[in-house]
Structure formats: structure tokens, C-alpha cells
Amino acid sequence: MGVATETNEFSYLPHQAEALGVTAPSVTRLTLALADGRVISALKFGEGSPVITLLHGAGLNAHTWDTTTLHIQHPVLAIDLTGHGDSSWRTDADYSARTLAADITAALDTWTTQPQVLVGQSLGGLTAAAVAAARPDLVRELMIVDITPGIDTSAGPTVLRKFYEGPTDFASRDELVDRAMSLGFGGTRAETERGVFLNTRVRPDGRIEWKHHFAHLAAQAIAASADDTVSPAVLTPTGWEDLAAVQAPITLVRAIAGFVTAPDGEEFARRVPAARVIAMDATHNVQETAPAELADAIRELADRTTL
């Protein structure tokens, strides 16, 4: 049948919930107009005020958390980082954590009524730390998933370079699914089709393009350079400063097959001695490769802070 063409982004959720043996929560798309004319967008899962907010990594969007959220079974807010999903791109291409954090705090001020269990994966983790440092009133627990300020993710593997070096638009989503699977991305075809559908959009001319700005920036960088840089630099020295300023309890989730190595985890523990470091058998996108285990850890934080 090929990749879905319907405009309902929630069409996959009932099938996912049924496969997991859980009840699918209500879900709505939220949009907030920012002072400079941009918008920030998010998904709100469940009834009542969210107690958990989720921030995804570079090149992803709020739907990367769908399966994890189905396991959590709590009201959840999953935000599209600026430059991703349905949130606006930045004309200056500044996607550093502190810049992104300003938009997240505006979203939390608008869409939440209590301090959050704030969970961020990869770039979202650095952003979450910046939010917690700047606005301690918004965060009761901070969980950072498979990222530390000390690791180097500026040079991607050759296969990632091939994926992003072009083109950045396609005749159909099926074409993009074929390309992704030929390079070893995704799991089953159905899973890859879902990911492609939720992370792309149809342009006015009918061509398919990535929703996130990073793919377009990476293609430009690759075209102009012979090295393997595939995304804008997002790691800055301010990350350690932000973590030192966080007042909330901190948990680092290290994916065993991810970006944060055991020595990286040890460095994190030395620099942030009050933090808890836990390892999970997962790849970098823990929310997709170990969603149930990650959901258990998030739910534990939410339950203990709402007693």
C-alpha cells in the first residue's frame, strides 16, 4: 500500500496501543505563537495538566516519544524543538541548547501548571538542562537521555553522511523509505514508513521534504566541505555550567549502544556528583529502542514527585 498519505498524524496510535495492550490516551496538537512571529508546537497526551514533558533529539520530532508515552500512562507534553516537527525554523540556524531553552520555557509557562519531570534526549537533554538551570521553578526532576556536554557528535558515520548528502526532497515518501532502508535505518518497513510519514511534509509543489531544518543544513554543509560533518554544532561549553546550576535531582540514562560511553558516564558522575547514572540496553534513540524500560524510569520519577 505504501506510506500513509492521510493528514491525520495520530492514525498510528490506536494500532500501537493495541499492540502494547494499553489504552490509547487522548492526544491533541498544541501551537503557541512566539513574540517574534515563530511558533512552537507540541503534543499533549492524556487528560489533565501534564506532569511530564519530553524533548526529542536533533533530526527527530515529538512523535519519537509515542511508544514511550503509551507505556507511561500519565499526562504528557511532548514538544517539537525549534527547527523540528511543526515548530518554526530559525533563520539564523542557531540551535544551541540555551537558544532552544528560551522557547521551551515559554511553552512550559503556557501549557503546564506545575513543575515538570523534564526528560530530554540528545540535543533535547542539553536543552532540558538549560531550562532547569534558568528556570528552576519549572522543573522538579531532570532526566537526560544519552548525551553529556563532553561527547563529540560533530562527525557522523559514513552511512549518515550518505543519507543526508542529498537530495533533500523526494517524489514520494516511498522513495525516502527505500533510501532509508537501503542504508540500514529503521527496523521493519512498517516502522520506517511510520517514522518517515511523521517526520516529513508535502511541499506546495507536491515534493516531499524533511520537516526538520537539520537535514537541509547538513546537506549544505556536506556540499561545501569534504569532512563528515552532518549537522550544525550543538555542543557548547555552557552545558556543564547549566548542569552545575540545576537545583532539581538529575538522572542520566546512558544507552549501552549509544553515544555516551562508560567513561563518559563516569566523567558525568564526577562533574555532577549528586546525579544518578543508569545504563539501558539500547541505541542512542532510547525512546524508540527501549521504550518500556525508559517509560518505567520516567514513571518512577513522576510517581515519587506527585505523592
CSV table of C-alpha atoms in Angstrom, one decimal:
chain,number,residue,atom,x,y,z
A,1,MET,CA,0.0,0.0,0.0
A,2,GLY,CA,3.0,2.4,0.5
A,3,VAL,CA,3.4,5.1,3.1
A,4,ALA,CA,0.2,6.7,4.5
A,5,THR,CA,-0.9,9.8,2.8
A,6,GLU,CA,-3.7,10.9,5.1
A,7,THR,CA,-3.2,14.1,7.1
A,8,ASN,CA,-4.1,12.6,10.5
A,9,GLU,CA,-0.8,12.3,12.4
A,10,PHE,CA,-2.5,10.3,15.1
A,11,SER,CA,-3.7,7.4,12.8
A,12,TYR,CA,-0.9,5.1,14.0
A,13,LEU,CA,-1.6,5.4,17.8
A,14,PRO,CA,-4.6,3.1,18.1
A,15,HIS,CA,-2.6,0.3,16.4
A,16,GLN,CA,0.4,0.9,18.6
A,17,ALA,CA,-1.7,0.9,21.8
A,18,GLU,CA,-3.4,-2.3,20.8
A,19,ALA,CA,-0.1,-4.0,20.1
A,20,LEU,CA,1.1,-2.9,23.6
A,21,GLY,CA,-2.1,-4.0,25.3
A,22,VAL,CA,-2.7,-0.5,26.7
A,23,THR,CA,-5.4,2.2,26.3
A,24,ALA,CA,-4.6,4.9,23.8
A,25,PRO,CA,-4.8,8.3,25.6
A,26,SER,CA,-6.4,11.3,24.1
A,27,VAL,CA,-3.9,13.4,22.1
A,28,THR,CA,-4.1,17.0,20.8
A,29,ARG,CA,-1.7,19.2,18.8
A,30,LEU,CA,-0.9,22.5,20.5
A,31,THR,CA,0.6,25.6,18.9
A,32,LEU,CA,2.0,28.7,20.6
A,33,ALA,CA,2.7,31.9,18.8
A,34,LEU,CA,6.0,33.4,20.0
A,35,ALA,CA,6.8,37.1,20.2
A,36,ASP,CA,9.0,37.2,17.1
A,37,GLY,CA,6.4,35.5,14.9
A,38,ARG,CA,7.6,32.0,15.1
A,39,VAL,CA,5.6,29.2,16.6
A,40,ILE,CA,6.4,26.3,18.9
A,41,SER,CA,4.3,23.2,18.6
A,42,ALA,CA,3.7,20.2,20.9
A,43,LEU,CA,1.6,17.1,21.5
A,44,LYS,CA,-0.4,16.8,24.7
A,45,PHE,CA,-1.3,13.2,25.7
A,46,GLY,CA,-3.9,12.4,28.3
A,47,GLU,CA,-6.4,14.4,30.3
A,48,GLY,CA,-5.5,16.9,32.9
A,49,SER,CA,-2.3,19.0,33.4
A,50,PRO,CA,0.9,17.4,32.2
A,51,VAL,CA,3.3,16.2,34.9
A,52,ILE,CA,6.0,15.0,32.4
A,53,THR,CA,7.5,17.0,29.5
A,54,LEU,CA,9.6,15.3,26.8
A,55,LEU,CA,12.2,16.9,24.5
A,56,HIS,CA,13.5,14.9,21.5
A,57,GLY,CA,16.9,14.9,19.8
A,58,ALA,CA,18.2,16.5,16.7
A,59,GLY,CA,16.5,15.4,13.5
A,60,LEU,CA,13.5,13.9,15.3
A,61,ASN,CA,10.2,15.3,16.5
A,62,ALA,CA,7.6,14.9,19.3
A,63,HIS,CA,6.3,11.7,17.8
A,64,THR,CA,9.5,9.9,18.5
A,65,TRP,CA,8.1,9.6,22.1
A,66,ASP,CA,4.8,8.0,21.0
A,67,THR,CA,5.6,4.4,22.2
A,68,THR,CA,7.2,5.6,25.4
A,69,THR,CA,4.2,7.8,26.2
A,70,LEU,CA,1.8,4.9,25.6
A,71,HIS,CA,3.8,2.9,28.2
A,72,ILE,CA,4.0,5.9,30.7
A,73,GLN,CA,0.2,6.2,31.0
A,74,HIS,CA,0.4,9.7,32.6
A,75,PRO,CA,-0.5,13.1,31.1
A,76,VAL,CA,2.5,14.0,29.0
A,77,LEU,CA,3.6,17.1,26.9
A,78,ALA,CA,5.9,16.2,24.0
A,79,ILE,CA,7.4,19.3,22.4
A,80,ASP,CA,8.7,19.8,18.9
A,81,LEU,CA,12.1,21.6,19.4
A,82,THR,CA,12.5,24.7,17.4
A,83,GLY,CA,13.5,23.8,13.8
A,84,HIS,CA,11.8,20.4,14.1
A,85,GLY,CA,8.3,18.9,13.6
A,86,ASP,CA,5.7,21.6,13.4
A,87,SER,CA,7.8,24.2,15.2
A,88,SER,CA,9.3,27.1,13.2
A,89,TRP,CA,12.8,27.0,11.8
A,90,ARG,CA,15.3,29.7,12.9
A,91,THR,CA,16.6,32.0,10.1
A,92,ASP,CA,19.9,32.2,12.0
A,93,ALA,CA,20.2,28.4,12.3
A,94,ASP,CA,21.1,28.8,16.0
A,95,TYR,CA,20.0,25.5,17.6
A,96,SER,CA,22.2,25.6,20.6
A,97,ALA,CA,20.7,24.5,23.9
A,98,ARG,CA,20.3,27.8,25.6
A,99,THR,CA,18.7,29.3,22.5
A,100,LEU,CA,16.2,26.4,22.3
A,101,ALA,CA,15.6,26.6,26.0
A,102,ALA,CA,14.0,30.1,25.7
A,103,ASP,CA,11.3,28.7,23.5
A,104,ILE,CA,10.8,25.7,25.8
A,105,THR,CA,10.3,27.9,28.9
A,106,ALA,CA,7.7,29.9,27.0
A,107,ALA,CA,5.9,26.6,26.2
A,108,LEU,CA,6.0,25.4,29.8
A,109,ASP,CA,4.8,28.7,31.1
A,110,THR,CA,1.8,28.4,28.8
A,111,TRP,CA,1.0,24.7,28.8
A,112,THR,CA,1.8,23.4,32.3
A,113,THR,CA,0.6,24.3,35.8
A,114,GLN,CA,3.2,22.6,37.9
A,115,PRO,CA,6.9,21.8,37.9
A,116,GLN,CA,7.7,19.1,35.4
A,117,VAL,CA,9.6,15.8,35.2
A,118,LEU,CA,11.6,17.2,32.3
A,119,VAL,CA,13.1,14.5,30.1
A,120,GLY,CA,15.4,15.3,27.2
A,121,GLN,CA,17.2,13.0,24.7
A,122,SER,CA,20.4,14.1,23.0
A,123,LEU,CA,20.0,17.7,21.9
A,124,GLY,CA,16.8,17.7,24.0
A,125,GLY,CA,18.8,16.7,27.0
A,126,LEU,CA,21.2,19.6,26.8
A,127,THR,CA,18.2,21.9,26.2
A,128,ALA,CA,16.4,20.4,29.3
A,129,ALA,CA,19.5,21.2,31.4
A,130,ALA,CA,19.5,24.8,30.2
A,131,VAL,CA,15.8,25.1,31.0
A,132,ALA,CA,16.3,23.7,34.5
A,133,ALA,CA,19.2,25.9,35.2
A,134,ALA,CA,17.5,29.1,34.0
A,135,ARG,CA,14.0,28.3,35.4
A,136,PRO,CA,14.2,26.0,38.5
A,137,ASP,CA,10.6,26.7,39.2
A,138,LEU,CA,9.6,24.8,36.1
A,139,VAL,CA,11.5,21.5,36.8
A,140,ARG,CA,11.1,19.1,39.7
A,141,GLU,CA,13.2,16.3,38.2
A,142,LEU,CA,15.6,16.3,35.2
A,143,MET,CA,16.3,13.2,33.2
A,144,ILE,CA,19.0,13.4,30.4
A,145,VAL,CA,19.0,10.6,27.9
A,146,ASP,CA,22.2,9.6,26.2
A,147,ILE,CA,24.0,12.9,26.0
A,148,THR,CA,26.6,14.8,28.0
A,149,PRO,CA,28.3,18.1,27.2
A,150,GLY,CA,31.6,16.3,26.9
A,151,ILE,CA,31.0,13.9,24.0
A,152,ASP,CA,31.7,14.7,20.3
A,153,THR,CA,28.9,14.1,17.9
A,154,SER,CA,30.0,16.6,15.2
A,155,ALA,CA,31.3,13.9,12.9
A,156,GLY,CA,28.7,11.3,11.9
A,157,PRO,CA,29.4,7.9,10.4
A,158,THR,CA,29.8,7.5,6.7
A,159,VAL,CA,26.3,6.0,6.3
A,160,LEU,CA,24.8,9.1,7.9
A,161,ARG,CA,26.7,11.3,5.6
A,162,LYS,CA,25.3,9.3,2.6
A,163,PHE,CA,21.8,9.6,4.0
A,164,TYR,CA,22.0,13.4,4.3
A,165,GLU,CA,24.2,14.4,1.4
A,166,GLY,CA,21.1,14.7,-0.8
A,167,PRO,CA,18.7,15.1,-2.2
A,168,THR,CA,16.6,16.9,0.5
A,169,ASP,CA,13.3,16.5,-1.3
A,170,PHE,CA,11.7,13.4,-2.9
A,171,ALA,CA,9.0,12.5,-5.3
A,172,SER,CA,7.2,10.3,-2.7
A,173,ARG,CA,7.5,9.1,0.8
A,174,ASP,CA,8.0,5.5,-0.5
A,175,GLU,CA,11.2,6.8,-2.3
A,176,LEU,CA,12.5,8.1,1.0
A,177,VAL,CA,11.6,4.9,2.9
A,178,ASP,CA,13.5,2.9,0.3
A,179,ARG,CA,16.5,5.1,0.7
A,180,ALA,CA,16.5,4.9,4.5
A,181,MET,CA,16.2,1.1,4.5
A,182,SER,CA,18.9,0.7,1.8
A,183,LEU,CA,21.3,2.4,4.2
A,184,GLY,CA,20.2,0.4,7.2
A,185,PHE,CA,18.0,2.9,9.0
A,186,GLY,CA,14.8,1.9,10.7
A,187,GLY,CA,13.5,-1.5,11.7
A,188,THR,CA,10.7,-3.1,9.8
A,189,ARG,CA,9.3,-1.4,6.7
A,190,ALA,CA,6.2,-0.6,8.6
A,191,GLU,CA,8.2,1.1,11.3
A,192,THR,CA,10.3,3.0,8.8
A,193,GLU,CA,7.1,4.1,6.9
A,194,ARG,CA,5.7,5.5,10.2
A,195,GLY,CA,8.8,7.4,11.0
A,196,VAL,CA,9.1,8.9,7.5
A,197,PHE,CA,5.4,9.9,7.5
A,198,LEU,CA,5.7,11.7,10.8
A,199,ASN,CA,9.0,13.4,10.0
A,200,THR,CA,8.2,14.7,6.5
A,201,ARG,CA,5.7,17.1,4.8
A,202,VAL,CA,4.3,17.7,1.4
A,203,ARG,CA,5.5,21.0,-0.2
A,204,PRO,CA,3.1,23.1,-2.3
A,205,ASP,CA,4.8,21.7,-5.4
A,206,GLY,CA,4.0,18.1,-4.3
A,207,ARG,CA,7.5,17.1,-3.4
A,208,ILE,CA,8.3,15.5,0.0
A,209,GLU,CA,10.8,17.2,2.3
A,210,TRP,CA,12.0,16.7,5.9
A,211,LYS,CA,10.2,18.7,8.5
A,212,HIS,CA,13.4,19.4,10.5
A,213,HIS,CA,15.9,22.1,9.4
A,214,PHE,CA,18.9,19.9,10.2
A,215,ALA,CA,18.7,17.8,7.1
A,216,HIS,CA,18.8,20.9,4.9
A,217,LEU,CA,21.6,22.5,6.9
A,218,ALA,CA,23.6,19.2,6.8
A,219,ALA,CA,23.2,18.8,3.0
A,220,GLN,CA,24.5,22.4,2.6
A,221,ALA,CA,27.5,21.7,4.9
A,222,ILE,CA,28.4,18.4,3.2
A,223,ALA,CA,28.2,20.1,-0.2
A,224,ALA,CA,30.6,22.8,0.9
A,225,SER,CA,33.0,20.5,2.8
A,226,ALA,CA,35.0,17.3,2.4
A,227,ASP,CA,34.7,16.3,6.0
A,228,ASP,CA,31.9,14.2,7.6
A,229,THR,CA,30.0,17.0,9.4
A,230,VAL,CA,26.3,16.2,9.1
A,231,SER,CA,24.6,18.6,11.4
A,232,PRO,CA,25.2,22.0,13.0
A,233,ALA,CA,27.3,22.1,16.1
A,234,VAL,CA,25.0,21.8,19.1
A,235,LEU,CA,27.5,21.0,21.9
A,236,THR,CA,28.9,24.0,23.7
A,237,PRO,CA,30.9,24.5,27.0
A,238,THR,CA,27.8,26.0,28.6
A,239,GLY,CA,26.4,22.5,29.1
A,240,TRP,CA,28.5,21.8,32.2
A,241,GLU,CA,27.7,25.3,33.5
A,242,ASP,CA,24.0,24.6,33.1
A,243,LEU,CA,24.2,21.2,34.9
A,244,ALA,CA,26.1,22.8,37.8
A,245,ALA,CA,23.3,25.3,38.2
A,246,VAL,CA,20.4,22.8,38.2
A,247,GLN,CA,18.6,22.5,41.5
A,248,ALA,CA,16.4,19.6,40.7
A,249,PRO,CA,17.5,15.9,41.1
A,250,ILE,CA,19.3,14.7,37.9
A,251,THR,CA,19.3,11.3,36.3
A,252,LEU,CA,21.5,10.4,33.3
A,253,VAL,CA,20.3,7.5,31.2
A,254,ARG,CA,23.3,6.0,29.2
A,255,ALA,CA,22.5,3.8,26.2
A,256,ILE,CA,24.9,1.0,26.2
A,257,ALA,CA,25.0,1.0,22.3
A,258,GLY,CA,24.5,4.8,22.2
A,259,PHE,CA,26.7,7.9,22.2
A,260,VAL,CA,27.6,8.1,25.9
A,261,THR,CA,30.4,5.6,26.7
A,262,ALA,CA,31.1,4.2,30.1
A,263,PRO,CA,34.0,6.7,30.6
A,264,ASP,CA,31.6,9.5,29.6
A,265,GLY,CA,29.2,8.3,32.2
A,266,GLU,CA,32.0,8.3,34.8
A,267,GLU,CA,33.0,11.8,33.9
A,268,PHE,CA,29.4,12.9,34.2
A,269,ALA,CA,29.2,11.4,37.7
A,270,ARG,CA,32.4,13.2,38.7
A,271,ARG,CA,31.3,16.5,37.4
A,272,VAL,CA,27.7,16.1,38.7
A,273,PRO,CA,28.2,14.0,41.9
A,274,ALA,CA,24.6,14.2,43.1
A,275,ALA,CA,23.3,12.8,39.8
A,276,ARG,CA,22.2,9.2,39.3
A,277,VAL,CA,23.6,7.4,36.3
A,278,ILE,CA,21.7,4.4,34.9
A,279,ALA,CA,22.5,2.2,31.8
A,280,MET,CA,20.0,0.8,29.5
A,281,ASP,CA,20.4,-1.8,26.7
A,282,ALA,CA,19.5,0.5,23.8
A,283,THR,CA,20.9,2.6,21.0
A,284,HIS,CA,21.0,6.4,21.1
A,285,ASN,CA,17.3,6.8,20.5
A,286,VAL,CA,16.4,5.1,23.7
A,287,GLN,CA,12.8,6.1,23.5
A,288,GLU,CA,12.5,4.0,20.3
A,289,THR,CA,14.7,1.0,21.1
A,290,ALA,CA,13.9,0.6,24.8
A,291,PRO,CA,10.6,2.5,25.3
A,292,ALA,CA,9.2,0.3,28.1
A,293,GLU,CA,12.3,0.5,30.2
A,294,LEU,CA,12.6,4.2,29.7
A,295,ALA,CA,9.0,4.7,30.5
A,296,ASP,CA,9.3,2.8,33.7
A,297,ALA,CA,12.2,5.1,34.8
A,298,ILE,CA,10.2,8.2,33.9
A,299,ARG,CA,7.1,7.0,35.6
A,300,GLU,CA,9.1,6.3,38.7
A,301,LEU,CA,10.2,9.9,38.9
A,302,ALA,CA,6.7,11.2,38.2
A,303,ASP,CA,5.1,8.9,40.8
A,304,ARG,CA,7.6,9.8,43.6
A,305,THR,CA,7.3,13.5,43.0
A,306,THR,CA,3.5,13.6,42.9
A,307,LEU,CA,2.9,11.7,46.2
